[in-house]
Amino acid sequence: MPRPIQEINAGSMADIAFLLLIFFLVTTTMDVDAGISRTLPLKRPVDPNIEYPEVHKRDVLEILANSNDQLLVEEKFVEIEDLRDIVMDFYTANDNGMDNNPNMPMFEIVNPGSCNVKLAALNADLVKTPDNADLKREIEKWTSKLQLCSSMPGSTYYEMSNMSIIQLKNQANTSFGLYIEVQNILKSVVNELRQKMCDELDWGVYLELKEDGPVEDQDKLKMLRVLVPERIVEARIDR
Amino acid sequence: MPGVNTSSLPDIIFMLLFFFMVATTMKEVDMKVEIKKPTADQAIKIEDKDNVDFIYIGFPLDAENGTEPRIQLDDALVTDYTIVSDWKMAKAREGKTAFDIVTSLKVHKLVGMRIVSDVKEELRDIDAIKINYSADKR
């Protein structure tokens, strides 16, 4: 005769669940990891014989955050609230190819003809030195530009002077908080301008384009980097 | 007077448990420094946390370690910033170089930039140039 099945005593179930709950409360955190991504420049030995092209003052936007957490742009004190407009002006003052503001970088017109001439010259150089990584990168850049021309209405676009840089200087006691504030402003200007480009070209949402996504996304990102370059130079703080 | 029926208590607790399991993440390390992160409205959530190394820079929680900002790598405080590159190399994952792995800098907002600059230069020495400055979304 089979024994009658006894009911399991579930009275301690709550205690067990409580234990598990407390374990998870202790070992986990709520905070999400978010942040601003940047790629630092690669460190490469510098060829002492290289001839540097002349740097024009108008191409450089110098932002200094000093040890007292004050902000200086081009050696003049500014408030953090005004920095965004200054950076925006740096990117857009002459973006129609005119010399509207002689203190801001020039833009030059790029068309398929000039791209093809440049590409032909670079490819000829590559045949001579097939392992030159700089040349390959240059060719990739001009291929992007050519591709960009075909995507743009009128097959031409205006490109910011390729010497234009944002120079970010800090001092030993500049607080990390102020530094992030400045980085955040630079990022927000670039993101806004790239999104504007995406809207004009009907490319969707800029932040949804993924580096490891489909090829067309990668191409779009490459082209956006040509259209709205993000060239930030930082000097090491002396010891 | 009859007692309160507690037979659904386990279910309620389990619900709470599942909520916490889903909404939280495991702590990576025991914090030895205090970090109040800066805020930034352009901060983007890190998706692939497995391919990120974390460096913490903040003020020591234990008074024995002084009041100057210190670097915490994994579970230990370090004194000399030059160790950062060795640490980063030792953490390299199979088939990946230091270049591929993002380094997230979690820094207290009042820490001076010198120590951050030193760490960044160390990372550049080994081509670990992908950096994420940790900040809370505003």
Tab-separated table of C-alpha atoms in Angstrom:
chain	number	residue	atom	x	y	z
A	1	MET	CA	0.000	0.000	0.000
A	2	PRO	CA	1.544	3.348	-1.057
A	3	ARG	CA	2.309	5.783	1.700
A	4	PRO	CA	0.213	8.949	1.660
A	5	ILE	CA	2.280	11.796	0.233
A	6	GLN	CA	3.142	14.263	2.935
A	7	GLU	CA	2.840	17.952	2.202
A	8	ILE	CA	6.183	19.795	2.286
A	9	ASN	CA	6.403	22.314	5.055
A	10	ALA	CA	6.781	25.641	3.271
A	11	GLY	CA	6.962	27.685	6.440
A	12	SER	CA	10.692	28.344	6.105
A	13	MET	CA	10.472	29.314	2.433
A	14	ALA	CA	10.142	32.978	3.376
A	15	ASP	CA	13.297	32.771	5.487
A	16	ILE	CA	15.268	31.237	2.633
A	17	ALA	CA	14.053	33.911	0.228
A	18	PHE	CA	14.949	36.576	2.780
A	19	LEU	CA	18.472	35.203	3.027
A	20	LEU	CA	18.889	35.310	-0.747
A	21	LEU	CA	17.463	38.809	-0.851
A	22	ILE	CA	19.892	40.054	1.791
A	23	PHE	CA	22.801	38.392	-0.020
A	24	PHE	CA	21.961	40.297	-3.208
A	25	LEU	CA	21.425	43.543	-1.344
A	26	VAL	CA	24.915	43.297	0.111
A	27	THR	CA	26.892	42.176	-2.933
A	28	THR	CA	25.403	44.419	-5.600
A	29	THR	CA	25.312	48.122	-6.329
A	30	MET	CA	22.708	50.250	-8.002
A	31	ASP	CA	24.966	52.748	-9.779
A	32	VAL	CA	25.173	52.538	-13.542
A	33	ASP	CA	28.518	52.999	-15.223
A	34	ALA	CA	28.346	55.953	-17.524
A	35	GLY	CA	31.014	58.248	-18.834
A	36	ILE	CA	32.550	60.287	-21.613
A	37	SER	CA	34.687	58.281	-24.036
A	38	ARG	CA	37.861	59.698	-25.526
A	39	THR	CA	40.691	58.283	-27.578
A	40	LEU	CA	44.088	59.684	-26.640
A	41	PRO	CA	46.667	60.309	-29.346
A	42	LEU	CA	49.113	57.446	-29.940
A	43	LYS	CA	52.639	57.926	-28.683
A	44	ARG	CA	55.072	57.520	-31.560
A	45	PRO	CA	58.710	58.515	-31.893
A	46	VAL	CA	58.984	61.812	-33.715
A	47	ASP	CA	61.217	62.078	-36.741
A	48	PRO	CA	63.529	65.030	-35.995
A	49	ASN	CA	63.860	65.827	-39.703
A	50	ILE	CA	60.162	66.303	-40.231
A	51	GLU	CA	59.099	69.747	-41.316
A	52	TYR	CA	56.062	71.012	-39.489
A	53	PRO	CA	53.639	73.130	-41.432
A	54	GLU	CA	53.102	76.606	-40.092
A	55	VAL	CA	50.381	76.818	-37.447
A	56	HIS	CA	48.007	79.732	-37.746
A	57	LYS	CA	46.676	81.215	-34.569
A	58	ARG	CA	43.148	81.222	-35.945
A	59	ASP	CA	43.230	77.418	-36.231
A	60	VAL	CA	43.930	76.867	-32.542
A	61	LEU	CA	41.384	77.243	-29.760
A	62	GLU	CA	43.316	77.313	-26.517
A	63	ILE	CA	41.332	76.434	-23.399
A	64	LEU	CA	43.182	76.627	-20.104
A	65	ALA	CA	41.722	75.476	-16.791
A	66	ASN	CA	44.102	76.804	-14.164
A	67	SER	CA	44.947	75.659	-10.656
A	68	ASN	CA	42.303	77.963	-9.168
A	69	ASP	CA	39.635	76.350	-11.335
A	70	GLN	CA	39.335	79.433	-13.497
A	71	LEU	CA	38.811	79.113	-17.211
A	72	LEU	CA	40.832	81.023	-19.799
A	73	VAL	CA	40.137	80.911	-23.509
A	74	GLU	CA	42.890	82.422	-25.651
A	75	GLU	CA	44.360	83.892	-22.459
A	76	LYS	CA	41.147	85.697	-21.482
A	77	PHE	CA	38.998	84.781	-18.488
A	78	VAL	CA	35.609	83.339	-19.408
A	79	GLU	CA	32.752	81.851	-17.447
A	80	ILE	CA	31.962	78.181	-17.951
A	81	GLU	CA	28.466	79.125	-19.178
A	82	ASP	CA	29.990	81.026	-22.114
A	83	LEU	CA	32.381	78.283	-23.204
A	84	ARG	CA	29.782	76.397	-25.211
A	85	ASP	CA	29.064	79.390	-27.443
A	86	ILE	CA	32.776	79.984	-27.989
A	87	VAL	CA	33.395	76.366	-29.036
A	88	MET	CA	30.289	76.418	-31.228
A	89	ASP	CA	31.590	79.578	-32.889
A	90	PHE	CA	34.955	77.881	-33.472
A	91	TYR	CA	33.202	75.142	-35.421
A	92	THR	CA	30.636	77.195	-37.291
A	93	ALA	CA	31.839	80.811	-37.738
A	94	ASN	CA	33.215	80.246	-41.250
A	95	ASP	CA	31.433	77.032	-42.168
A	96	ASN	CA	29.938	78.501	-45.338
A	97	GLY	CA	33.427	78.889	-46.821
A	98	MET	CA	33.454	82.661	-46.305
A	99	ASP	CA	35.951	84.518	-44.149
A	100	ASN	CA	33.277	85.792	-41.728
A	101	ASN	CA	35.461	85.785	-38.650
A	102	PRO	CA	39.198	86.122	-39.247
A	103	ASN	CA	39.943	84.681	-35.760
A	104	MET	CA	38.283	81.340	-36.439
A	105	PRO	CA	39.404	78.444	-38.688
A	106	MET	CA	38.845	78.624	-42.420
A	107	PHE	CA	36.776	76.091	-44.332
A	108	GLU	CA	37.679	74.938	-47.792
A	109	ILE	CA	35.499	73.447	-50.453
A	110	VAL	CA	36.030	69.774	-51.311
A	111	ASN	CA	34.859	68.274	-54.596
A	112	PRO	CA	35.275	64.863	-56.284
A	113	GLY	CA	37.843	66.217	-58.736
A	114	SER	CA	40.305	67.335	-56.062
A	115	CYS	CA	39.783	64.061	-54.141
A	116	ASN	CA	40.599	61.956	-57.202
A	117	VAL	CA	43.746	63.951	-57.982
A	118	LYS	CA	44.944	63.556	-54.387
A	119	LEU	CA	44.079	59.833	-54.310
A	120	ALA	CA	45.969	59.176	-57.531
A	121	ALA	CA	49.064	60.902	-56.127
A	122	LEU	CA	48.828	58.978	-52.836
A	123	ASN	CA	48.369	55.628	-54.595
A	124	ALA	CA	51.424	56.341	-56.722
A	125	ASP	CA	53.412	56.962	-53.515
A	126	LEU	CA	52.058	53.761	-51.989
A	127	VAL	CA	53.444	51.713	-54.880
A	128	LYS	CA	56.895	53.021	-53.980
A	129	THR	CA	56.560	52.337	-50.236
A	130	PRO	CA	53.874	49.652	-49.808
A	131	ASP	CA	54.226	49.409	-46.000
A	132	ASN	CA	53.719	53.051	-45.139
A	133	ALA	CA	50.920	53.092	-42.541
A	134	ASP	CA	50.600	56.883	-42.676
A	135	LEU	CA	49.984	56.735	-46.414
A	136	LYS	CA	47.337	54.046	-45.986
A	137	ARG	CA	45.561	56.136	-43.382
A	138	GLU	CA	45.740	59.137	-45.672
A	139	ILE	CA	44.249	57.129	-48.539
A	140	GLU	CA	41.456	55.936	-46.285
A	141	LYS	CA	40.747	59.528	-45.293
A	142	TRP	CA	40.544	60.745	-48.880
A	143	THR	CA	38.385	57.769	-49.870
A	144	SER	CA	36.018	58.838	-47.106
A	145	LYS	CA	36.051	62.361	-48.459
A	146	LEU	CA	35.263	61.153	-51.956
A	147	GLN	CA	32.438	59.042	-50.601
A	148	LEU	CA	31.232	62.038	-48.646
A	149	CYS	CA	31.144	64.172	-51.798
A	150	SER	CA	28.813	61.697	-53.460
A	151	SER	CA	26.520	61.723	-50.415
A	152	MET	CA	26.318	65.496	-50.211
A	153	PRO	CA	23.827	67.539	-52.154
A	154	GLY	CA	25.721	69.228	-54.998
A	155	SER	CA	28.615	66.738	-54.609
A	156	THR	CA	30.636	69.273	-52.658
A	157	TYR	CA	31.017	70.188	-49.018
A	158	TYR	CA	32.991	72.564	-46.833
A	159	GLU	CA	35.703	71.090	-44.672
A	160	MET	CA	37.234	72.707	-41.642
A	161	SER	CA	40.922	73.512	-41.978
A	162	ASN	CA	42.769	70.289	-41.192
A	163	MET	CA	45.157	72.210	-38.979
A	164	SER	CA	42.373	73.274	-36.640
A	165	ILE	CA	42.746	71.911	-33.129
A	166	ILE	CA	41.362	72.477	-29.674
A	167	GLN	CA	44.160	72.731	-27.187
A	168	LEU	CA	43.124	71.714	-23.688
A	169	LYS	CA	45.533	72.770	-20.960
A	170	ASN	CA	45.329	71.879	-17.298
A	171	GLN	CA	47.432	72.655	-14.278
A	172	ALA	CA	48.391	70.402	-11.376
A	173	ASN	CA	45.519	71.486	-9.148
A	174	THR	CA	42.804	71.878	-11.749
A	175	SER	CA	39.931	69.829	-10.362
A	176	PHE	CA	38.794	66.776	-12.286
A	177	GLY	CA	35.254	68.120	-11.998
A	178	LEU	CA	36.078	71.237	-14.039
A	179	TYR	CA	38.003	69.142	-16.567
A	180	ILE	CA	34.958	66.921	-17.099
A	181	GLU	CA	32.794	70.029	-17.374
A	182	VAL	CA	34.975	71.243	-20.267
A	183	GLN	CA	35.128	67.791	-21.904
A	184	ASN	CA	31.354	67.597	-21.602
A	185	ILE	CA	30.927	70.921	-23.392
A	186	LEU	CA	33.289	69.895	-26.212
A	187	LYS	CA	31.415	66.615	-26.579
A	188	SER	CA	28.011	68.277	-26.564
A	189	VAL	CA	29.000	70.721	-29.342
A	190	VAL	CA	30.428	67.957	-31.526
A	191	ASN	CA	27.447	65.697	-30.881
A	192	GLU	CA	25.013	68.490	-31.721
A	193	LEU	CA	26.793	69.389	-34.982
A	194	ARG	CA	27.109	65.748	-36.041
A	195	GLN	CA	23.423	65.215	-35.298
A	196	LYS	CA	22.620	68.264	-37.425
A	197	MET	CA	24.608	66.728	-40.288
A	198	CYS	CA	22.772	63.425	-39.805
A	199	ASP	CA	19.450	65.261	-40.034
A	200	GLU	CA	20.483	67.043	-43.231
A	201	LEU	CA	21.626	63.803	-44.841
A	202	ASP	CA	18.764	61.734	-43.422
A	203	TRP	CA	21.111	59.368	-41.595
A	204	GLY	CA	19.033	58.896	-38.465
A	205	VAL	CA	20.290	59.375	-34.916
A	206	TYR	CA	24.045	59.968	-34.590
A	207	LEU	CA	24.430	58.276	-31.190
A	208	GLU	CA	22.773	55.134	-32.541
A	209	LEU	CA	25.461	54.658	-35.205
A	210	LYS	CA	27.720	51.925	-33.875
A	211	GLU	CA	31.462	51.529	-34.406
A	212	ASP	CA	31.052	47.736	-34.517
A	213	GLY	CA	27.757	47.902	-36.372
A	214	PRO	CA	27.003	47.359	-40.078
A	215	VAL	CA	29.456	48.658	-42.699
A	216	GLU	CA	27.219	51.566	-43.664
A	217	ASP	CA	27.194	52.759	-40.042
A	218	GLN	CA	30.984	52.647	-39.943
A	219	ASP	CA	31.160	54.584	-43.213
A	220	LYS	CA	28.772	57.199	-41.886
A	221	LEU	CA	30.845	57.587	-38.727
A	222	LYS	CA	34.013	58.008	-40.787
A	223	MET	CA	32.357	60.681	-42.903
A	224	LEU	CA	30.952	62.480	-39.866
A	225	ARG	CA	34.439	62.590	-38.388
A	226	VAL	CA	35.623	64.374	-41.525
A	227	LEU	CA	32.687	66.794	-41.490
A	228	VAL	CA	32.875	67.630	-37.783
A	229	PRO	CA	36.406	66.782	-36.634
A	230	GLU	CA	37.184	66.301	-32.963
A	231	ARG	CA	40.850	67.192	-32.655
A	232	ILE	CA	41.734	67.725	-29.012
A	233	VAL	CA	45.330	68.127	-27.923
A	234	GLU	CA	46.319	67.865	-24.283
A	235	ALA	CA	49.737	68.510	-22.844
A	236	ARG	CA	51.122	66.502	-19.971
A	237	ILE	CA	51.316	68.385	-16.691
A	238	ASP	CA	54.975	68.806	-15.773
A	239	ARG	CA	56.235	66.959	-12.751
B	1	MET	CA	-8.608	35.715	16.760
B	2	PRO	CA	-7.111	33.858	13.786
B	3	GLY	CA	-3.438	34.540	12.822
B	4	VAL	CA	-2.523	36.438	9.668
B	5	ASN	CA	-2.222	34.163	6.640
B	6	THR	CA	1.492	34.189	5.715
B	7	SER	CA	1.404	31.604	2.950
B	8	SER	CA	2.049	34.246	0.226
B	9	LEU	CA	4.951	35.824	2.107
B	10	PRO	CA	7.589	33.757	0.215
B	11	ASP	CA	6.101	34.922	-3.080
B	12	ILE	CA	6.345	38.553	-2.033
B	13	ILE	CA	9.954	38.115	-0.910
B	14	PHE	CA	10.833	36.312	-4.138
B	15	MET	CA	9.401	39.215	-6.106
B	16	LEU	CA	11.636	41.613	-4.197
B	17	LEU	CA	14.573	39.295	-4.766
B	18	PHE	CA	14.023	39.206	-8.521
B	19	PHE	CA	13.689	42.961	-8.622
B	20	PHE	CA	17.092	43.399	-7.000
B	21	MET	CA	18.697	40.723	-9.164
B	22	VAL	CA	17.564	42.525	-12.304
B	23	ALA	CA	18.060	46.145	-11.240
B	24	THR	CA	21.518	45.909	-9.704
B	25	THR	CA	24.977	44.883	-10.790
B	26	MET	CA	27.725	43.071	-8.909
B	27	LYS	CA	30.266	45.218	-7.100
B	28	GLU	CA	33.613	44.961	-8.870
B	29	VAL	CA	35.834	45.772	-5.916
B	30	ASP	CA	35.812	46.898	-2.318
B	31	MET	CA	36.268	50.621	-2.409
B	32	LYS	CA	39.287	51.904	-0.515
B	33	VAL	CA	38.910	55.464	-1.734
B	34	GLU	CA	35.977	57.828	-1.650
B	35	ILE	CA	34.758	58.811	-5.089
B	36	LYS	CA	32.137	61.439	-5.764
B	37	LYS	CA	31.837	61.304	-9.518
B	38	PRO	CA	31.345	64.487	-11.552
B	39	THR	CA	28.181	64.853	-13.592
B	40	ALA	CA	27.955	65.270	-17.354
B	41	ASP	CA	24.914	65.340	-19.597
B	42	GLN	CA	26.837	63.759	-22.502
B	43	ALA	CA	27.788	60.691	-20.451
B	44	ILE	CA	26.855	57.439	-22.147
B	45	LYS	CA	26.260	54.133	-20.378
B	46	ILE	CA	29.048	51.568	-20.730
B	47	GLU	CA	27.468	48.557	-22.401
B	48	ASP	CA	30.242	45.979	-22.558
B	49	LYS	CA	31.544	45.984	-18.992
B	50	ASP	CA	33.601	42.817	-19.490
B	51	ASN	CA	35.958	44.649	-21.815
B	52	VAL	CA	36.623	47.551	-19.489
B	53	ASP	CA	39.300	47.987	-16.814
B	54	PHE	CA	38.569	50.343	-13.946
B	55	ILE	CA	41.049	52.663	-12.292
B	56	TYR	CA	39.840	54.471	-9.178
B	57	ILE	CA	41.378	57.724	-8.003
B	58	GLY	CA	40.057	59.338	-4.873
B	59	PHE	CA	40.663	60.240	-1.253
B	60	PRO	CA	41.495	57.302	1.052
B	61	LEU	CA	38.619	56.179	3.260
B	62	ASP	CA	41.054	54.903	5.873
B	63	ALA	CA	42.791	57.761	7.674
B	64	GLU	CA	45.937	55.623	7.935
B	65	ASN	CA	46.484	56.148	4.228
B	66	GLY	CA	46.636	59.909	4.519
B	67	THR	CA	44.483	62.542	2.865
B	68	GLU	CA	46.215	62.903	-0.498
B	69	PRO	CA	44.425	61.400	-3.529
B	70	ARG	CA	45.467	57.811	-4.192
B	71	ILE	CA	45.088	55.349	-7.029
B	72	GLN	CA	43.232	52.101	-6.435
B	73	LEU	CA	43.843	49.198	-8.822
B	74	ASP	CA	41.538	46.236	-8.208
B	75	ASP	CA	41.503	45.826	-4.435
B	76	ALA	CA	44.741	47.575	-3.559
B	77	LEU	CA	45.907	51.138	-3.147
B	78	VAL	CA	49.117	51.946	-4.988
B	79	THR	CA	51.581	54.699	-4.243
B	80	ASP	CA	53.495	54.849	-7.478
B	81	TYR	CA	51.549	55.693	-10.625
B	82	THR	CA	54.167	54.046	-12.883
B	83	ILE	CA	52.733	50.665	-11.868
B	84	VAL	CA	49.576	51.397	-13.853
B	85	SER	CA	51.000	50.247	-17.191
B	86	ASP	CA	52.242	46.927	-15.738
B	87	TRP	CA	48.870	46.370	-14.102
B	88	LYS	CA	47.064	47.108	-17.355
B	89	MET	CA	49.317	44.746	-19.319
B	90	ALA	CA	48.817	41.971	-16.748
B	91	LYS	CA	45.051	42.309	-17.128
B	92	ALA	CA	45.156	41.823	-20.898
B	93	ARG	CA	42.563	39.328	-22.106
B	94	GLU	CA	43.382	36.517	-24.464
B	95	GLY	CA	43.596	37.542	-28.098
B	96	LYS	CA	43.244	41.215	-27.221
B	97	THR	CA	45.827	43.941	-26.837
B	98	ALA	CA	45.847	46.791	-24.358
B	99	PHE	CA	44.579	48.949	-27.231
B	100	ASP	CA	41.294	47.025	-27.437
B	101	ILE	CA	40.362	47.287	-23.778
B	102	VAL	CA	38.804	50.547	-22.656
B	103	THR	CA	40.125	51.992	-19.407
B	104	SER	CA	37.497	53.683	-17.295
B	105	LEU	CA	38.852	56.377	-14.991
B	106	LYS	CA	36.641	56.775	-11.940
B	107	VAL	CA	37.921	59.917	-10.354
B	108	HIS	CA	36.641	62.028	-7.473
B	109	LYS	CA	35.634	65.430	-8.830
B	110	LEU	CA	37.924	67.320	-6.426
B	111	VAL	CA	41.086	65.393	-7.319
B	112	GLY	CA	43.731	67.506	-9.048
B	113	MET	CA	44.534	66.846	-12.700
B	114	ARG	CA	48.221	66.002	-12.150
B	115	ILE	CA	47.588	62.438	-11.001
B	116	VAL	CA	45.048	61.941	-13.786
B	117	SER	CA	47.518	63.285	-16.342
B	118	ASP	CA	50.236	60.914	-15.033
B	119	VAL	CA	47.944	57.901	-15.315
B	120	LYS	CA	46.904	58.896	-18.841
B	121	GLU	CA	50.545	59.189	-19.943
B	122	GLU	CA	51.266	55.745	-18.464
B	123	LEU	CA	48.375	54.330	-20.467
B	124	ARG	CA	49.562	56.038	-23.637
B	125	ASP	CA	52.967	54.397	-23.209
B	126	ILE	CA	51.370	50.992	-23.791
B	127	ASP	CA	48.913	52.186	-26.471
B	128	ALA	CA	45.921	51.827	-24.143
B	129	ILE	CA	44.474	54.997	-25.597
B	130	LYS	CA	40.769	54.279	-25.260
B	131	ILE	CA	39.654	56.128	-22.166
B	132	ASN	CA	36.311	56.585	-20.516
B	133	TYR	CA	35.967	59.356	-17.955
B	134	SER	CA	33.376	58.088	-15.556
B	135	ALA	CA	30.599	60.586	-14.848
B	136	ASP	CA	27.031	60.400	-13.646
B	137	LYS	CA	24.360	61.276	-16.124
B	138	ARG	CA	22.886	64.650	-15.275
